[in-house]
Amino acid sequence: MNISLKGHTYTTKHLEAWYHAILTQNVKEAQIQFQEAKKEHEEMLLKETETFPLYYLYYALLQFRHTALTDGLSITKDSFQIIEDQEKPEDKHLSYLYHYYKAVHFAAINHYQEAEEYFLKAQALLSGHSQIEQADFYYRYAAYHCHQQQPSFAIVNASKALEFFETQHGCERNISSCLSVLGASYVDVGHFEQAEESYNKALDILQKLNEESLQLYVRGNLGHLYASQNLSEEAIRHLTQVVEKIPSHYKAIFLLAQEHEKLGLIDKANHYIKIGKQLISELGNEEHKHHFAILEAFTNQTELNKIEPIVLEGIEYFNKESLYIYVSEYLEKLALAFYNKQQHEEASLYFFNSTIAKKSNERGLKK
């Protein structure tokens, strides 16, 4: 294999093909180009006596983004360490990718304040990059805002990305991803029909492309849509399809546990809680650690002195990460539990705090 790296050049034909496949979310092509780039990389390690820090940094960055594309739910706090260990020479493009991918990493491990910091740093370096790179950034930034319960920001950024992708050949997968973010944003503001329409458009695109794995993530979103409307049986139908094919999909597993609990199917709910807690422990995912712990407490405990500290521990985390929708939701649930036990003073306190959190969330919805 002939590999030529000179001066400040750090890319190769296979790295560029790999990067393009990642940008267009073409998982099959990305896997092919990853294998070619990996062979090239191994040959570099064996034959090169001179080191090329820019090349090695670029390769490590693409490795991380490849994982984010193909198996994003497996990302842990250590997934970015190989990049941090690289020498970081001055280069505008690689500096942009470093800050952008670090934002993606922080978002994936639920460190949302740090994610925002690095998204803004990457955005400051975005000028001068190709249109597809800019659209890719705005799609990811939209997804971040969506999770932060800031649907207005999410809709603006997803629409900006969608506007470009719709003019380009080969960006159909990107279009479906933007539609999924728009769908989730519509769920946040209660526009369920628009959400379902967006999700179905995304599914239609992916079905025509025979992209089964990407379809499953959209089905997971549909499951969330139906769960949000308390259409538990319909939610379970979609979510079961997801978990059968992606057993590590902890978000779908949580929703399955939650919806079975709503239907009074406690054994089934506990089955999914047990699986989810194990996955979350392995990944070190703090957000869903609290979601599963609170769900387990309300599902199985009757003593409020055991439920209350579990909820309050979760509330502390959700407040820190500005996830006020969960603060409001769980405090209201705790208030109802105290009210049902005729403990009106505690119920009143938690209802009041839930209302404050709800107002904070509504301010986020309007952003």
mmCIF file of C-alpha atoms in Angstrom:
data_model
loop_
_atom_site.group_PDB
_atom_site.id
_atom_site.type_symbol
_atom_site.label_atom_id
_atom_site.label_comp_id
_atom_site.label_asym_id
_atom_site.label_seq_id
_atom_site.Cartn_x
_atom_site.Cartn_y
_atom_site.Cartn_z
ATOM 1 C CA MET A 1 0.000 0.000 0.000
ATOM 2 C CA ASN A 2 1.388 3.400 -0.974
ATOM 3 C CA ILE A 3 0.927 6.022 1.731
ATOM 4 C CA SER A 4 2.142 9.554 1.198
ATOM 5 C CA LEU A 5 2.218 12.092 4.012
ATOM 6 C CA LYS A 6 4.334 15.204 3.523
ATOM 7 C CA GLY A 7 4.799 18.408 5.442
ATOM 8 C CA HIS A 8 1.578 19.425 7.154
ATOM 9 C CA THR A 9 -0.485 16.902 5.180
ATOM 10 C CA TYR A 10 -2.252 14.473 7.509
ATOM 11 C CA THR A 11 -4.973 12.861 5.446
ATOM 12 C CA THR A 12 -5.089 9.986 2.969
ATOM 13 C CA LYS A 13 -7.577 8.758 0.402
ATOM 14 C CA HIS A 14 -9.073 6.219 2.835
ATOM 15 C CA LEU A 15 -9.315 8.692 5.709
ATOM 16 C CA GLU A 16 -11.158 11.155 3.471
ATOM 17 C CA ALA A 17 -13.548 8.443 2.249
ATOM 18 C CA TRP A 18 -14.137 7.366 5.842
ATOM 19 C CA TYR A 19 -14.797 10.951 6.958
ATOM 20 C CA HIS A 20 -17.242 11.521 4.086
ATOM 21 C CA ALA A 21 -19.146 8.319 4.946
ATOM 22 C CA ILE A 22 -19.386 9.487 8.570
ATOM 23 C CA LEU A 23 -20.616 12.942 7.522
ATOM 24 C CA THR A 24 -23.353 11.401 5.346
ATOM 25 C CA GLN A 25 -24.224 8.872 8.119
ATOM 26 C CA ASN A 26 -23.688 5.979 5.714
ATOM 27 C CA VAL A 27 -22.990 3.255 8.265
ATOM 28 C CA LYS A 28 -22.235 0.465 5.775
ATOM 29 C CA GLU A 29 -19.800 2.602 3.775
ATOM 30 C CA ALA A 30 -18.231 3.927 6.979
ATOM 31 C CA GLN A 31 -17.558 0.341 8.117
ATOM 32 C CA ILE A 32 -15.914 -0.484 4.777
ATOM 33 C CA GLN A 33 -13.744 2.634 4.791
ATOM 34 C CA PHE A 34 -12.871 2.118 8.465
ATOM 35 C CA GLN A 35 -11.394 -1.283 7.637
ATOM 36 C CA GLU A 36 -9.363 0.205 4.776
ATOM 37 C CA ALA A 37 -8.163 3.089 6.947
ATOM 38 C CA LYS A 38 -7.301 0.641 9.747
ATOM 39 C CA LYS A 39 -5.094 -1.430 7.403
ATOM 40 C CA GLU A 40 -3.406 1.764 6.245
ATOM 41 C CA HIS A 41 -2.909 2.862 9.860
ATOM 42 C CA GLU A 42 -1.345 -0.458 10.859
ATOM 43 C CA GLU A 43 1.057 -0.209 7.922
ATOM 44 C CA MET A 44 2.018 3.298 9.027
ATOM 45 C CA LEU A 45 2.770 2.028 12.523
ATOM 46 C CA LEU A 46 4.942 -0.772 11.161
ATOM 47 C CA LYS A 47 6.885 1.053 8.442
ATOM 48 C CA GLU A 48 7.131 4.727 9.314
ATOM 49 C CA THR A 49 10.160 5.903 11.242
ATOM 50 C CA GLU A 50 9.072 9.553 11.151
ATOM 51 C CA THR A 51 6.044 10.451 13.260
ATOM 52 C CA PHE A 52 3.103 12.467 11.938
ATOM 53 C CA PRO A 53 1.178 13.863 14.930
ATOM 54 C CA LEU A 54 -1.514 15.453 12.756
ATOM 55 C CA TYR A 55 -2.253 12.138 11.052
ATOM 56 C CA TYR A 56 -2.479 10.207 14.316
ATOM 57 C CA LEU A 57 -4.746 12.836 15.859
ATOM 58 C CA TYR A 58 -7.030 12.832 12.803
ATOM 59 C CA TYR A 59 -7.239 9.040 12.863
ATOM 60 C CA ALA A 60 -8.129 9.038 16.584
ATOM 61 C CA LEU A 61 -10.788 11.702 16.058
ATOM 62 C CA LEU A 62 -12.401 9.726 13.231
ATOM 63 C CA GLN A 63 -12.309 6.575 15.359
ATOM 64 C CA PHE A 64 -14.338 8.326 18.036
ATOM 65 C CA ARG A 65 -16.837 9.801 15.579
ATOM 66 C CA HIS A 66 -17.180 6.392 13.924
ATOM 67 C CA THR A 67 -18.195 4.929 17.292
ATOM 68 C CA ALA A 68 -20.644 7.790 17.846
ATOM 69 C CA LEU A 69 -22.238 6.954 14.477
ATOM 70 C CA THR A 70 -22.299 3.166 14.697
ATOM 71 C CA ASP A 71 -22.656 2.475 18.436
ATOM 72 C CA GLY A 72 -23.315 5.754 20.213
ATOM 73 C CA LEU A 73 -24.929 4.092 23.232
ATOM 74 C CA SER A 74 -21.604 2.406 24.076
ATOM 75 C CA ILE A 75 -19.730 5.676 24.665
ATOM 76 C CA THR A 76 -18.290 6.013 28.177
ATOM 77 C CA LYS A 77 -16.274 8.643 30.055
ATOM 78 C CA ASP A 78 -13.076 6.971 28.795
ATOM 79 C CA SER A 79 -14.040 6.953 25.103
ATOM 80 C CA PHE A 80 -12.260 10.252 24.410
ATOM 81 C CA GLN A 81 -9.056 9.391 26.258
ATOM 82 C CA ILE A 82 -7.191 8.115 23.188
ATOM 83 C CA ILE A 83 -7.652 11.583 21.649
ATOM 84 C CA GLU A 84 -6.543 13.376 24.803
ATOM 85 C CA ASP A 85 -3.386 11.250 24.762
ATOM 86 C CA GLN A 86 -2.435 12.492 21.279
ATOM 87 C CA GLU A 87 -0.081 15.371 20.597
ATOM 88 C CA LYS A 88 -2.159 18.322 19.345
ATOM 89 C CA PRO A 89 -0.248 20.460 16.840
ATOM 90 C CA GLU A 90 -1.841 23.659 15.553
ATOM 91 C CA ASP A 91 -4.308 22.993 12.747
ATOM 92 C CA LYS A 92 -7.635 24.803 12.309
ATOM 93 C CA HIS A 93 -9.589 21.830 10.941
ATOM 94 C CA LEU A 94 -8.365 19.396 13.579
ATOM 95 C CA SER A 95 -8.905 21.984 16.313
ATOM 96 C CA TYR A 96 -12.504 22.312 15.140
ATOM 97 C CA LEU A 97 -12.995 18.531 15.099
ATOM 98 C CA TYR A 98 -11.405 18.195 18.535
ATOM 99 C CA HIS A 99 -13.774 20.726 20.145
ATOM 100 C CA TYR A 100 -16.806 19.466 18.228
ATOM 101 C CA TYR A 101 -16.230 15.805 19.005
ATOM 102 C CA LYS A 102 -15.462 16.618 22.640
ATOM 103 C CA ALA A 103 -18.886 18.295 22.792
ATOM 104 C CA VAL A 104 -20.433 15.134 21.295
ATOM 105 C CA HIS A 105 -18.596 13.058 23.903
ATOM 106 C CA PHE A 106 -19.745 15.185 26.841
ATOM 107 C CA ALA A 107 -23.337 15.089 25.544
ATOM 108 C CA ALA A 108 -23.165 11.290 25.185
ATOM 109 C CA ILE A 109 -22.068 10.847 28.814
ATOM 110 C CA ASN A 110 -24.662 13.363 30.069
ATOM 111 C CA HIS A 111 -22.231 16.137 31.035
ATOM 112 C CA TYR A 112 -24.403 18.793 29.476
ATOM 113 C CA GLN A 113 -22.785 21.960 30.818
ATOM 114 C CA GLU A 114 -19.388 20.878 29.460
ATOM 115 C CA ALA A 115 -21.036 19.833 26.187
ATOM 116 C CA GLU A 116 -22.478 23.325 25.729
ATOM 117 C CA GLU A 117 -19.065 24.878 26.390
ATOM 118 C CA TYR A 118 -17.405 22.788 23.683
ATOM 119 C CA PHE A 119 -20.237 23.171 21.170
ATOM 120 C CA LEU A 120 -19.750 26.937 21.440
ATOM 121 C CA LYS A 121 -15.965 26.598 21.042
ATOM 122 C CA ALA A 122 -16.472 24.437 17.950
ATOM 123 C CA GLN A 123 -19.039 26.848 16.527
ATOM 124 C CA ALA A 124 -16.473 29.653 16.799
ATOM 125 C CA LEU A 125 -14.165 27.588 14.539
ATOM 126 C CA LEU A 126 -16.894 26.534 12.078
ATOM 127 C CA SER A 127 -16.415 29.361 9.570
ATOM 128 C CA GLY A 128 -14.535 28.279 6.462
ATOM 129 C CA HIS A 129 -15.499 24.622 6.730
ATOM 130 C CA SER A 130 -17.513 22.896 4.014
ATOM 131 C CA GLN A 131 -21.290 23.203 3.922
ATOM 132 C CA ILE A 132 -21.789 19.539 4.764
ATOM 133 C CA GLU A 133 -19.539 19.917 7.822
ATOM 134 C CA GLN A 134 -21.517 22.949 8.939
ATOM 135 C CA ALA A 135 -24.834 21.145 8.419
ATOM 136 C CA ASP A 136 -23.511 18.137 10.345
ATOM 137 C CA PHE A 137 -22.578 20.431 13.238
ATOM 138 C CA TYR A 138 -25.996 22.103 13.345
ATOM 139 C CA TYR A 139 -27.746 18.713 13.318
ATOM 140 C CA ARG A 140 -25.704 17.541 16.320
ATOM 141 C CA TYR A 141 -26.175 20.848 18.115
ATOM 142 C CA ALA A 142 -29.928 20.515 17.519
ATOM 143 C CA ALA A 143 -29.914 17.019 19.042
ATOM 144 C CA TYR A 144 -28.121 18.404 22.103
ATOM 145 C CA HIS A 145 -30.693 21.200 22.538
ATOM 146 C CA CYS A 146 -33.483 18.675 22.110
ATOM 147 C CA HIS A 147 -32.222 16.626 25.038
ATOM 148 C CA GLN A 148 -31.825 19.820 27.054
ATOM 149 C CA GLN A 149 -35.567 20.490 26.601
ATOM 150 C CA GLN A 150 -34.867 23.554 24.435
ATOM 151 C CA PRO A 151 -37.056 22.711 21.430
ATOM 152 C CA SER A 152 -36.946 26.188 19.889
ATOM 153 C CA PHE A 153 -33.151 26.051 19.622
ATOM 154 C CA ALA A 154 -33.386 22.445 18.437
ATOM 155 C CA ILE A 155 -35.906 23.286 15.714
ATOM 156 C CA VAL A 156 -33.867 26.270 14.474
ATOM 157 C CA ASN A 157 -30.619 24.273 14.240
ATOM 158 C CA ALA A 158 -32.228 21.111 12.812
ATOM 159 C CA SER A 159 -34.066 23.183 10.185
ATOM 160 C CA LYS A 160 -30.806 24.933 9.248
ATOM 161 C CA ALA A 161 -29.121 21.556 8.736
ATOM 162 C CA LEU A 162 -32.134 20.117 6.908
ATOM 163 C CA GLU A 163 -32.204 23.030 4.476
ATOM 164 C CA PHE A 164 -28.720 22.097 3.249
ATOM 165 C CA PHE A 165 -29.131 18.313 3.288
ATOM 166 C CA GLU A 166 -32.311 18.477 1.202
ATOM 167 C CA THR A 167 -30.344 20.079 -1.661
ATOM 168 C CA GLN A 168 -27.652 17.388 -1.736
ATOM 169 C CA HIS A 169 -27.559 13.955 -3.309
ATOM 170 C CA GLY A 170 -26.528 11.177 -0.904
ATOM 171 C CA CYS A 171 -27.648 12.965 2.268
ATOM 172 C CA GLU A 172 -30.934 11.079 2.723
ATOM 173 C CA ARG A 173 -29.791 9.602 6.049
ATOM 174 C CA ASN A 174 -28.958 13.066 7.327
ATOM 175 C CA ILE A 175 -32.436 14.218 6.329
ATOM 176 C CA SER A 176 -33.999 11.394 8.329
ATOM 177 C CA SER A 177 -31.872 12.310 11.363
ATOM 178 C CA CYS A 178 -32.950 15.954 11.171
ATOM 179 C CA LEU A 179 -36.576 14.846 10.910
ATOM 180 C CA SER A 180 -36.111 12.710 14.017
ATOM 181 C CA VAL A 181 -34.766 15.672 15.996
ATOM 182 C CA LEU A 182 -37.662 17.801 14.780
ATOM 183 C CA GLY A 183 -40.051 15.037 15.823
ATOM 184 C CA ALA A 184 -38.589 14.889 19.327
ATOM 185 C CA SER A 185 -38.797 18.684 19.597
ATOM 186 C CA TYR A 186 -42.460 18.598 18.602
ATOM 187 C CA VAL A 187 -43.070 16.025 21.364
ATOM 188 C CA ASP A 188 -41.534 18.445 23.884
ATOM 189 C CA VAL A 189 -44.063 21.141 22.983
ATOM 190 C CA GLY A 190 -46.996 18.718 22.760
ATOM 191 C CA HIS A 191 -47.384 18.797 18.960
ATOM 192 C CA PHE A 192 -47.824 15.049 18.734
ATOM 193 C CA GLU A 193 -49.302 14.883 15.232
ATOM 194 C CA GLN A 194 -46.396 16.869 13.787
ATOM 195 C CA ALA A 195 -43.985 14.642 15.700
ATOM 196 C CA GLU A 196 -45.536 11.461 14.328
ATOM 197 C CA GLU A 197 -45.495 12.904 10.812
ATOM 198 C CA SER A 198 -41.781 13.737 11.096
ATOM 199 C CA TYR A 199 -40.925 10.282 12.454
ATOM 200 C CA ASN A 200 -42.906 8.529 9.716
ATOM 201 C CA LYS A 201 -41.145 10.593 7.027
ATOM 202 C CA ALA A 202 -37.804 9.599 8.549
ATOM 203 C CA LEU A 203 -38.827 5.932 8.616
ATOM 204 C CA ASP A 204 -39.973 6.073 5.003
ATOM 205 C CA ILE A 205 -36.579 7.406 3.891
ATOM 206 C CA LEU A 206 -34.686 4.741 5.831
ATOM 207 C CA GLN A 207 -36.925 1.920 4.601
ATOM 208 C CA LYS A 208 -36.196 2.905 0.997
ATOM 209 C CA LEU A 209 -32.476 2.818 1.818
ATOM 210 C CA ASN A 210 -32.858 -0.516 3.636
ATOM 211 C CA GLU A 211 -31.201 1.010 6.719
ATOM 212 C CA GLU A 212 -32.545 -1.320 9.379
ATOM 213 C CA SER A 213 -30.295 -0.186 12.244
ATOM 214 C CA LEU A 214 -31.161 3.494 11.740
ATOM 215 C CA GLN A 215 -34.864 2.607 11.491
ATOM 216 C CA LEU A 216 -34.674 1.093 14.956
ATOM 217 C CA TYR A 217 -33.561 4.372 16.496
ATOM 218 C CA VAL A 218 -36.525 6.129 14.887
ATOM 219 C CA ARG A 219 -38.814 3.404 16.262
ATOM 220 C CA GLY A 220 -37.332 4.127 19.686
ATOM 221 C CA ASN A 221 -38.383 7.749 19.211
ATOM 222 C CA LEU A 222 -41.873 6.635 18.201
ATOM 223 C CA GLY A 223 -41.978 4.600 21.400
ATOM 224 C CA HIS A 224 -41.187 7.742 23.364
ATOM 225 C CA LEU A 225 -43.880 9.659 21.465
ATOM 226 C CA TYR A 226 -46.560 7.101 22.373
ATOM 227 C CA ALA A 227 -45.297 6.831 25.969
ATOM 228 C CA SER A 228 -45.635 10.626 26.268
ATOM 229 C CA GLN A 229 -49.318 10.241 25.409
ATOM 230 C CA ASN A 230 -49.791 7.266 27.776
ATOM 231 C CA LEU A 231 -50.421 4.991 24.787
ATOM 232 C CA SER A 232 -48.497 2.276 26.594
ATOM 233 C CA GLU A 233 -49.379 -0.732 24.436
ATOM 234 C CA GLU A 234 -48.423 1.074 21.218
ATOM 235 C CA ALA A 235 -45.212 2.318 22.851
ATOM 236 C CA ILE A 236 -44.333 -1.202 24.002
ATOM 237 C CA ARG A 237 -44.888 -2.580 20.487
ATOM 238 C CA HIS A 238 -42.287 -0.242 18.982
ATOM 239 C CA LEU A 239 -39.847 -0.412 21.877
ATOM 240 C CA THR A 240 -39.859 -4.220 21.933
ATOM 241 C CA GLN A 241 -38.761 -4.252 18.287
ATOM 242 C CA VAL A 242 -35.883 -1.946 19.189
ATOM 243 C CA VAL A 243 -34.643 -3.964 22.182
ATOM 244 C CA GLU A 244 -34.899 -7.276 20.322
ATOM 245 C CA LYS A 245 -32.382 -5.987 17.749
ATOM 246 C CA ILE A 246 -30.372 -3.635 20.028
ATOM 247 C CA PRO A 247 -30.287 -5.268 23.487
ATOM 248 C CA SER A 248 -28.039 -2.488 24.825
ATOM 249 C CA HIS A 249 -30.525 0.299 24.025
ATOM 250 C CA TYR A 250 -30.954 1.431 27.639
ATOM 251 C CA LYS A 251 -33.274 4.319 26.720
ATOM 252 C CA ALA A 252 -35.755 1.923 25.110
ATOM 253 C CA ILE A 253 -35.345 -0.490 28.030
ATOM 254 C CA PHE A 254 -36.187 2.281 30.498
ATOM 255 C CA LEU A 255 -39.325 3.186 28.566
ATOM 256 C CA LEU A 256 -40.351 -0.486 28.425
ATOM 257 C CA ALA A 257 -40.001 -0.731 32.202
ATOM 258 C CA GLN A 258 -41.946 2.500 32.663
ATOM 259 C CA GLU A 259 -44.796 1.539 30.345
ATOM 260 C CA HIS A 260 -45.168 -1.938 31.844
ATOM 261 C CA GLU A 261 -45.345 -0.318 35.290
ATOM 262 C CA LYS A 262 -48.129 1.974 34.034
ATOM 263 C CA LEU A 263 -50.077 -1.115 32.948
ATOM 264 C CA GLY A 264 -49.564 -2.754 36.355
ATOM 265 C CA LEU A 265 -47.270 -5.444 34.914
ATOM 266 C CA ILE A 266 -44.811 -5.206 37.791
ATOM 267 C CA ASP A 267 -42.831 -8.404 37.141
ATOM 268 C CA LYS A 268 -42.231 -7.337 33.545
ATOM 269 C CA ALA A 269 -41.277 -3.823 34.667
ATOM 270 C CA ASN A 270 -38.771 -5.224 37.163
ATOM 271 C CA HIS A 271 -37.331 -7.472 34.463
ATOM 272 C CA TYR A 272 -36.446 -4.449 32.337
ATOM 273 C CA ILE A 273 -35.295 -2.411 35.352
ATOM 274 C CA LYS A 274 -32.802 -5.143 36.258
ATOM 275 C CA ILE A 275 -31.432 -5.292 32.704
ATOM 276 C CA GLY A 276 -31.259 -1.501 32.431
ATOM 277 C CA LYS A 277 -29.470 -1.013 35.752
ATOM 278 C CA GLN A 278 -26.794 -3.503 34.747
ATOM 279 C CA LEU A 279 -26.211 -1.765 31.417
ATOM 280 C CA ILE A 280 -26.079 1.652 33.052
ATOM 281 C CA SER A 281 -23.625 0.443 35.678
ATOM 282 C CA GLU A 282 -21.292 -0.852 32.962
ATOM 283 C CA LEU A 283 -21.495 2.425 31.035
ATOM 284 C CA GLY A 284 -21.281 4.711 34.073
ATOM 285 C CA ASN A 285 -24.315 6.679 32.822
ATOM 286 C CA GLU A 286 -25.327 8.881 35.745
ATOM 287 C CA GLU A 287 -28.511 10.320 34.256
ATOM 288 C CA HIS A 288 -30.136 6.958 33.611
ATOM 289 C CA LYS A 289 -28.796 5.585 36.897
ATOM 290 C CA HIS A 290 -31.178 8.027 38.574
ATOM 291 C CA HIS A 291 -34.042 7.349 36.159
ATOM 292 C CA PHE A 292 -33.889 3.610 36.822
ATOM 293 C CA ALA A 293 -33.420 4.041 40.589
ATOM 294 C CA ILE A 294 -36.454 6.329 40.883
ATOM 295 C CA LEU A 295 -38.611 4.079 38.701
ATOM 296 C CA GLU A 296 -37.583 1.036 40.746
ATOM 297 C CA ALA A 297 -38.402 2.836 43.995
ATOM 298 C CA PHE A 298 -41.902 3.869 42.901
ATOM 299 C CA THR A 299 -42.537 0.445 41.362
ATOM 300 C CA ASN A 300 -41.608 -1.618 44.409
ATOM 301 C CA GLN A 301 -41.497 0.537 47.555
ATOM 302 C CA THR A 302 -44.470 1.551 49.664
ATOM 303 C CA GLU A 303 -42.538 3.313 52.428
ATOM 304 C CA LEU A 304 -42.010 6.969 51.598
ATOM 305 C CA ASN A 305 -38.950 7.254 53.839
ATOM 306 C CA LYS A 306 -37.245 4.847 51.417
ATOM 307 C CA ILE A 307 -38.542 6.444 48.216
ATOM 308 C CA GLU A 308 -37.883 10.071 49.193
ATOM 309 C CA PRO A 309 -34.032 9.998 49.472
ATOM 310 C CA ILE A 310 -33.741 8.159 46.133
ATOM 311 C CA VAL A 311 -35.845 10.803 44.401
ATOM 312 C CA LEU A 312 -34.014 13.691 46.049
ATOM 313 C CA GLU A 313 -30.634 12.292 45.024
ATOM 314 C CA GLY A 314 -31.856 12.227 41.431
ATOM 315 C CA ILE A 315 -33.299 15.750 41.751
ATOM 316 C CA GLU A 316 -29.889 17.056 42.801
ATOM 317 C CA TYR A 317 -28.334 15.640 39.621
ATOM 318 C CA PHE A 318 -31.131 16.850 37.310
ATOM 319 C CA ASN A 319 -30.952 20.360 38.771
ATOM 320 C CA LYS A 320 -27.178 20.439 38.253
ATOM 321 C CA GLU A 321 -27.613 19.513 34.569
ATOM 322 C CA SER A 322 -30.595 21.900 34.096
ATOM 323 C CA LEU A 323 -32.903 18.973 33.250
ATOM 324 C CA TYR A 324 -35.862 20.683 34.873
ATOM 325 C CA ILE A 325 -38.498 18.568 33.128
ATOM 326 C CA TYR A 326 -37.373 15.595 35.213
ATOM 327 C CA VAL A 327 -37.131 17.692 38.390
ATOM 328 C CA SER A 328 -40.754 18.760 37.901
ATOM 329 C CA GLU A 329 -41.964 15.291 36.940
ATOM 330 C CA TYR A 330 -40.352 13.421 39.830
ATOM 331 C CA LEU A 331 -41.189 16.033 42.486
ATOM 332 C CA GLU A 332 -44.832 15.954 41.395
ATOM 333 C CA LYS A 333 -44.818 12.164 41.617
ATOM 334 C CA LEU A 334 -43.297 12.359 45.109
ATOM 335 C CA ALA A 335 -45.850 14.981 46.143
ATOM 336 C CA LEU A 336 -48.703 12.724 45.024
ATOM 337 C CA ALA A 337 -47.238 9.843 47.007
ATOM 338 C CA PHE A 338 -47.181 11.976 50.176
ATOM 339 C CA TYR A 339 -50.679 13.297 49.461
ATOM 340 C CA ASN A 340 -52.036 9.759 49.132
ATOM 341 C CA LYS A 341 -50.539 8.976 52.540
ATOM 342 C CA GLN A 342 -52.311 12.036 54.042
ATOM 343 C CA GLN A 343 -48.963 13.749 54.689
ATOM 344 C CA HIS A 344 -50.125 17.100 53.391
ATOM 345 C CA GLU A 345 -47.267 19.302 54.588
ATOM 346 C CA GLU A 346 -44.667 17.295 52.621
ATOM 347 C CA ALA A 347 -47.055 17.016 49.668
ATOM 348 C CA SER A 348 -47.531 20.776 49.604
ATOM 349 C CA LEU A 349 -43.761 21.411 49.712
ATOM 350 C CA TYR A 350 -43.027 19.057 46.828
ATOM 351 C CA PHE A 351 -45.941 20.316 44.729
ATOM 352 C CA PHE A 352 -44.615 23.861 45.196
ATOM 353 C CA ASN A 353 -41.048 22.877 44.215
ATOM 354 C CA SER A 354 -42.389 20.943 41.241
ATOM 355 C CA THR A 355 -44.180 24.080 40.048
ATOM 356 C CA ILE A 356 -40.957 26.108 40.285
ATOM 357 C CA ALA A 357 -39.089 23.477 38.262
ATOM 358 C CA LYS A 358 -41.910 23.403 35.712
ATOM 359 C CA LYS A 359 -41.589 27.169 35.225
ATOM 360 C CA SER A 360 -37.819 26.799 34.758
ATOM 361 C CA ASN A 361 -38.481 24.129 32.142
ATOM 362 C CA GLU A 362 -41.048 26.330 30.377
ATOM 363 C CA ARG A 363 -38.428 29.076 30.115
ATOM 364 C CA GLY A 364 -36.189 26.513 28.446
ATOM 365 C CA LEU A 365 -38.969 25.523 26.064
ATOM 366 C CA LYS A 366 -39.237 29.120 24.896
ATOM 367 C CA LYS A 367 -35.506 29.511 24.277
#
